[in-house]
Short mmCIF file of C-alpha atoms in Angstrom, two decimals:
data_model
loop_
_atom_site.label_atom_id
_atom_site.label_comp_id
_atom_site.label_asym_id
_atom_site.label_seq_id
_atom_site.Cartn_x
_atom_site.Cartn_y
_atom_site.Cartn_z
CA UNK A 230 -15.63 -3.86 -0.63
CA UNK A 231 -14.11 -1.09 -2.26
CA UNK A 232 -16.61 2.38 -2.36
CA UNK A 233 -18.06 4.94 -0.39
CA UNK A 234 -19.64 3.99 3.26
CA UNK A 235 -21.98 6.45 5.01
CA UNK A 236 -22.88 5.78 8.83
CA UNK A 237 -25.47 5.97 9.85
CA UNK A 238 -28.22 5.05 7.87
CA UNK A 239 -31.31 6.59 9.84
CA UNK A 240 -31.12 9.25 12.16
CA UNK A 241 -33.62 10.76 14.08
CA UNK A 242 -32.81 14.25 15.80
CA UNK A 243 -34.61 16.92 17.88
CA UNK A 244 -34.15 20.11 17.16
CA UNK A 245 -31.17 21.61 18.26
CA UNK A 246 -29.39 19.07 18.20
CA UNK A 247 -26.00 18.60 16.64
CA UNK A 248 -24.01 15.76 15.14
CA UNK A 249 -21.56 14.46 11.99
CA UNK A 250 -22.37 12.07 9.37
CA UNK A 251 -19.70 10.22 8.45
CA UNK A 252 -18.29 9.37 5.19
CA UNK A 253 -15.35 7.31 3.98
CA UNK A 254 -13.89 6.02 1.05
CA UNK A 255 -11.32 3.72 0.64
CA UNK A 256 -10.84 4.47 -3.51
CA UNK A 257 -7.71 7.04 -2.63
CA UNK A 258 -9.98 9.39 -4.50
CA UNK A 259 -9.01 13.34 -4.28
CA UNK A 260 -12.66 14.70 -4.73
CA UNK A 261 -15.43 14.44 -1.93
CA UNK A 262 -18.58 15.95 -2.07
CA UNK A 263 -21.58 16.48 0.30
CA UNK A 264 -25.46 16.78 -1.51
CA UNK A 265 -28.71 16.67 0.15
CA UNK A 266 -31.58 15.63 -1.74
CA UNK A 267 -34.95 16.49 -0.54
CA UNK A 268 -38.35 14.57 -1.28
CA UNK A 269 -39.65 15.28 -4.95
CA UNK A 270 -36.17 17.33 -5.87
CA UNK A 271 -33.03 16.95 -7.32
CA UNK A 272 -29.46 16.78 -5.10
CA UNK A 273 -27.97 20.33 -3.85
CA UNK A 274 -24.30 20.55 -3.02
CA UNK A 275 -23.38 21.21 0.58
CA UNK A 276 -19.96 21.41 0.91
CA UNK A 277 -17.18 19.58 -1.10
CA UNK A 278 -12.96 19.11 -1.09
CA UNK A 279 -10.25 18.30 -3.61
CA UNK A 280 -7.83 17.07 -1.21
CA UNK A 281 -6.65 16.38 2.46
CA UNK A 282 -7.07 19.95 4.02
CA UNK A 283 -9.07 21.71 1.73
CA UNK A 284 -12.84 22.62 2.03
CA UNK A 285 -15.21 24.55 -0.25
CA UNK A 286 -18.86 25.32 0.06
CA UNK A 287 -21.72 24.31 -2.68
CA UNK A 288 -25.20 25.98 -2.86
CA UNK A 289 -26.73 25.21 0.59
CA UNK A 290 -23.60 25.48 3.17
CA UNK A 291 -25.43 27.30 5.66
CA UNK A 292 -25.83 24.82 9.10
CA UNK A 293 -23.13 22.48 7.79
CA UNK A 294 -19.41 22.00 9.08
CA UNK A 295 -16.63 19.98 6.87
CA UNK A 296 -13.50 19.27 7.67
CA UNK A 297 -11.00 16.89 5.97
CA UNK A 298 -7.92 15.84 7.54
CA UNK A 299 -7.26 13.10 5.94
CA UNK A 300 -8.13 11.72 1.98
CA UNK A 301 -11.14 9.17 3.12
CA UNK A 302 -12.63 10.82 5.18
CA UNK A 303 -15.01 14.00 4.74
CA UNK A 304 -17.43 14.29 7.68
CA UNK A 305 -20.62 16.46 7.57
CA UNK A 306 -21.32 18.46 10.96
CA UNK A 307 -24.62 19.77 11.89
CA UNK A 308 -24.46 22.40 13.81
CA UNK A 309 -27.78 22.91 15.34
CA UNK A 310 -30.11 20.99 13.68
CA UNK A 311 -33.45 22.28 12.24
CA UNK A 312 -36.57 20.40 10.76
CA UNK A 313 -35.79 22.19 7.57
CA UNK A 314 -32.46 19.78 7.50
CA UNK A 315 -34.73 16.78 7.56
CA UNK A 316 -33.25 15.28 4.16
CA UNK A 317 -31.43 12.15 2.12
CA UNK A 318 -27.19 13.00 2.58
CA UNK A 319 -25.37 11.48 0.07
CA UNK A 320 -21.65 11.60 0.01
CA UNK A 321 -19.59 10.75 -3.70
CA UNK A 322 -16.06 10.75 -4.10
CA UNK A 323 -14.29 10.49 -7.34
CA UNK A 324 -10.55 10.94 -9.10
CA UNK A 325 -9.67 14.41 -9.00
CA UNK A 326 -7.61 15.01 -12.52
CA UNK A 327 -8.58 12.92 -14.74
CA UNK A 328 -11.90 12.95 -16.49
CA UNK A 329 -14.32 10.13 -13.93
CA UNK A 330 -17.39 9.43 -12.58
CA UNK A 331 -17.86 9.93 -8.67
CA UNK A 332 -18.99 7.28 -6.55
CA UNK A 333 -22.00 7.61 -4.67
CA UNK A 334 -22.44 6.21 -1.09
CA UNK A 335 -25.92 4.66 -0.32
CA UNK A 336 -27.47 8.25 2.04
CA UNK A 337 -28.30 8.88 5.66
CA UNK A 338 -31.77 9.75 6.34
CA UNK A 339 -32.06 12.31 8.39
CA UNK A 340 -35.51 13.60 10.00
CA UNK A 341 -35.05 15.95 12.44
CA UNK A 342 -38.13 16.86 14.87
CA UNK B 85 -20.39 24.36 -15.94
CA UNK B 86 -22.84 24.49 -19.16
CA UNK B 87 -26.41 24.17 -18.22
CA UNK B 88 -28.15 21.28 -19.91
CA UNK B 89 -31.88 20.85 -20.79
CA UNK B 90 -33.34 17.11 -20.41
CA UNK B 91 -37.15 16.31 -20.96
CA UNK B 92 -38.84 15.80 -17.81
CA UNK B 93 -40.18 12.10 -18.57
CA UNK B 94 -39.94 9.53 -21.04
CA UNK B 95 -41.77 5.90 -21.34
CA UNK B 96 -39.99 2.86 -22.77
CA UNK B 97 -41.38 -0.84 -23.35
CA UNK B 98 -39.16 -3.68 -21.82
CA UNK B 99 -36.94 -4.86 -24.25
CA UNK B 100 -37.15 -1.62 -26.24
CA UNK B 101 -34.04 0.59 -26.55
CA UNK B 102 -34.41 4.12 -24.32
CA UNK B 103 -33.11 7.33 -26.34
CA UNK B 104 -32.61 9.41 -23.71
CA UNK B 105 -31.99 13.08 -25.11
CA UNK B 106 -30.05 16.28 -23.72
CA UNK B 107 -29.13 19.73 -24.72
CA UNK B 108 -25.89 21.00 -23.66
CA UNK B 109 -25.66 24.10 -26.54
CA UNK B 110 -23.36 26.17 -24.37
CA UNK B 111 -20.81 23.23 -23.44
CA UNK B 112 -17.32 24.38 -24.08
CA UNK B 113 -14.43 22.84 -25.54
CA UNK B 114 -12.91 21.45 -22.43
CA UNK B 115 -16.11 20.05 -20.71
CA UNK B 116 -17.47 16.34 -20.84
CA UNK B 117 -20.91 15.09 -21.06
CA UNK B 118 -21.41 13.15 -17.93
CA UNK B 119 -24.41 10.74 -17.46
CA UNK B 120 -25.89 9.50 -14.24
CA UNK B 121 -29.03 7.55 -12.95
CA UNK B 122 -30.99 7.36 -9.03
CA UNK B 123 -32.99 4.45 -8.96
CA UNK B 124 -35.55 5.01 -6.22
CA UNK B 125 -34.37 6.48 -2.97
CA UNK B 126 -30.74 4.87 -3.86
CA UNK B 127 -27.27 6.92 -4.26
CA UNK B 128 -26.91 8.23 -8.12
CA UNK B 129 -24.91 5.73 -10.57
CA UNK B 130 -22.54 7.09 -12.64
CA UNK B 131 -23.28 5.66 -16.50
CA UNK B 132 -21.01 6.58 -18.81
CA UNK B 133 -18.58 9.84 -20.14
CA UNK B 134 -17.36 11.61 -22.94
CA UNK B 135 -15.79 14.70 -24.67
CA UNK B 136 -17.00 14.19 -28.55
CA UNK B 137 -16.61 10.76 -29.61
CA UNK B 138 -19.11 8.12 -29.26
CA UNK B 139 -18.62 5.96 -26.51
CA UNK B 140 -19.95 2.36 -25.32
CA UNK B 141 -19.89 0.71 -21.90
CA UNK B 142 -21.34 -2.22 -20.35
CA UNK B 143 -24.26 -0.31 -19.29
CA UNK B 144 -24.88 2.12 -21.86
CA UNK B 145 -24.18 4.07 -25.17
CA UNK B 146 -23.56 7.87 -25.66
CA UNK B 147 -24.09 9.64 -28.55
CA UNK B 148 -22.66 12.82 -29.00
CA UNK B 149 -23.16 15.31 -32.04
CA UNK B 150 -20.63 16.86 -34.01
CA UNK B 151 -21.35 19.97 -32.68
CA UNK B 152 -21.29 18.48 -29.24
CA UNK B 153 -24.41 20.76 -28.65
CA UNK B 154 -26.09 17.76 -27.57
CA UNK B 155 -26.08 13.92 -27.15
CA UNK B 156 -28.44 10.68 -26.46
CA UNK B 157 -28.16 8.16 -23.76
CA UNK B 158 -28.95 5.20 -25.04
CA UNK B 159 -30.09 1.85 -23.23
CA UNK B 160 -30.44 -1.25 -25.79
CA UNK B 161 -32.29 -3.02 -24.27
CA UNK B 162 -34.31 -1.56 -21.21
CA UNK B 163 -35.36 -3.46 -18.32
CA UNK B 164 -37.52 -2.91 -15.92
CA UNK B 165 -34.74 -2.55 -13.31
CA UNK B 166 -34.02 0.66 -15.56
CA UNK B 167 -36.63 2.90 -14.37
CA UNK B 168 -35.04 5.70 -12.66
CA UNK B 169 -34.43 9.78 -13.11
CA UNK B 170 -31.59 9.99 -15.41
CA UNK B 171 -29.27 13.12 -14.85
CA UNK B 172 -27.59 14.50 -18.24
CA UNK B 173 -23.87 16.60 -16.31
CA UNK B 174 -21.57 18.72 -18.26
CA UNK B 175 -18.26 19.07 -16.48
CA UNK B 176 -14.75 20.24 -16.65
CA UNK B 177 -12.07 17.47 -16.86
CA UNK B 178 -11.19 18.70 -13.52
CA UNK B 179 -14.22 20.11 -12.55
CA UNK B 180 -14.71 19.45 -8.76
CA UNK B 181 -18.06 20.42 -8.79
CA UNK B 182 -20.46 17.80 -10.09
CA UNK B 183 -24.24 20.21 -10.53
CA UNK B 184 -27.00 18.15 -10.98
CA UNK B 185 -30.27 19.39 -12.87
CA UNK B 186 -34.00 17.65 -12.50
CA UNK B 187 -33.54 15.05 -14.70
CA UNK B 188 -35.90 12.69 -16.99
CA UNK B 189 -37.53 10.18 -15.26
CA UNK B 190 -37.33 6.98 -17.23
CA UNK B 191 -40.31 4.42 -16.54
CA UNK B 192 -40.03 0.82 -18.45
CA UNK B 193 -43.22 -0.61 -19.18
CA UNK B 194 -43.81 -4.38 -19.25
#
């Protein structure tokens, strides 16, 4: 089915721990975009790209790696993780050009202890 | 992108149609009025789009003003599968940047 798939789900981490979410699309969409949505708030960009190769960051970059080397997937890096990462990731993806909603993928949660 | 001021919380009777409201006074010329919705604990839905003309989807109507200083949302008939936060987005045609605010929170009453 056509749209944007984020593995895994659930994740559980300890502290210091690192690892990627992954997200992939399979719309040939230009724009990716990372957000984080914590309980009782609104989404916060993390990092997003308008193509293969390019990277920017959003509002809250800091303990987040992206990389993408290829135009479906966008992976999210955590670095070292801390409880205050313990959050929903969502990862959208959307034409680049032309006026278009973005696709939203269906979230990791992520508690990190 | 403009910043856009939504009312925090609206109620709606099943079957009713939902006016959902939004300021956008400082949009500019190029930027579209973008609506979204999160159902609980789900991935946002993109709704519907548009630059100044009234538009109508499956889902949804949008209602923008002449002076494009604001619009309306509007659900025709709301369910009670339509209770969610919706998020009012003004954005650049190319804007790759998608900034969401806090939203109104939508709940349909039986």
């Amino acid at each position: 089915n056509a749209g944007v798939t984020q593995t895994p789900k659930f994740q559980v981490l300890k502290t210091g721990q690192s690892m990627t979410l992954q997200c992939a699309q399979d719309m040939n969409h230009e724009y990716m975009s990372w957000y984080r949505q914590d309980p009782g708030m609104g989404l916060r960009l993390i990092h997003y790209s308008v193509g293969a190769g390019i990277t920017d960051q959003g509002e809250v970059p800091n303990g987040y790696n992206v990389s993408r080397s290829t135009t479906e997937d966008f992976p999210l890096r955590l670095l070292s993780a801390a409880p205050s990462q313990t959050s929903v990731y969502f990862c959208a993806s959307s034409y680049g050009t032309e006026p278009y909603g973005y696709t939203f993928g269906s979230g990791t949660r992520l508690t990190v202890v | 992108d403009a910043k856009t001021t939504q009312p925090p919380s609206m109620d709606c009777a099943e079957g009713r149609a939902a006016n959902l409201p939004c300021n956008h006074s400082t949009i500019s010329g190029n930027e579209y009025v973008y609506w979204y919705r999160q159902i609980h604990s789900q991935g946002p839905q993109y709704i519907i789009h548009g630059l100044k003309n009234n538009e109508t989807n499956e889902m949804a109507s949008l209602i923008i003003t002449e002076d494009r200083k604001s619009s309306t949302l509007i659900l025709p008939h709301a369910t009670l599968r339509d209770t969610a936060v919706y998020y009012c987005i003004v954005q650049e045609t190319s804007g790759s940047r998608l900034t969401f605010g806090e939203g109104t929170q939508l709940t349909v009453n039986p």
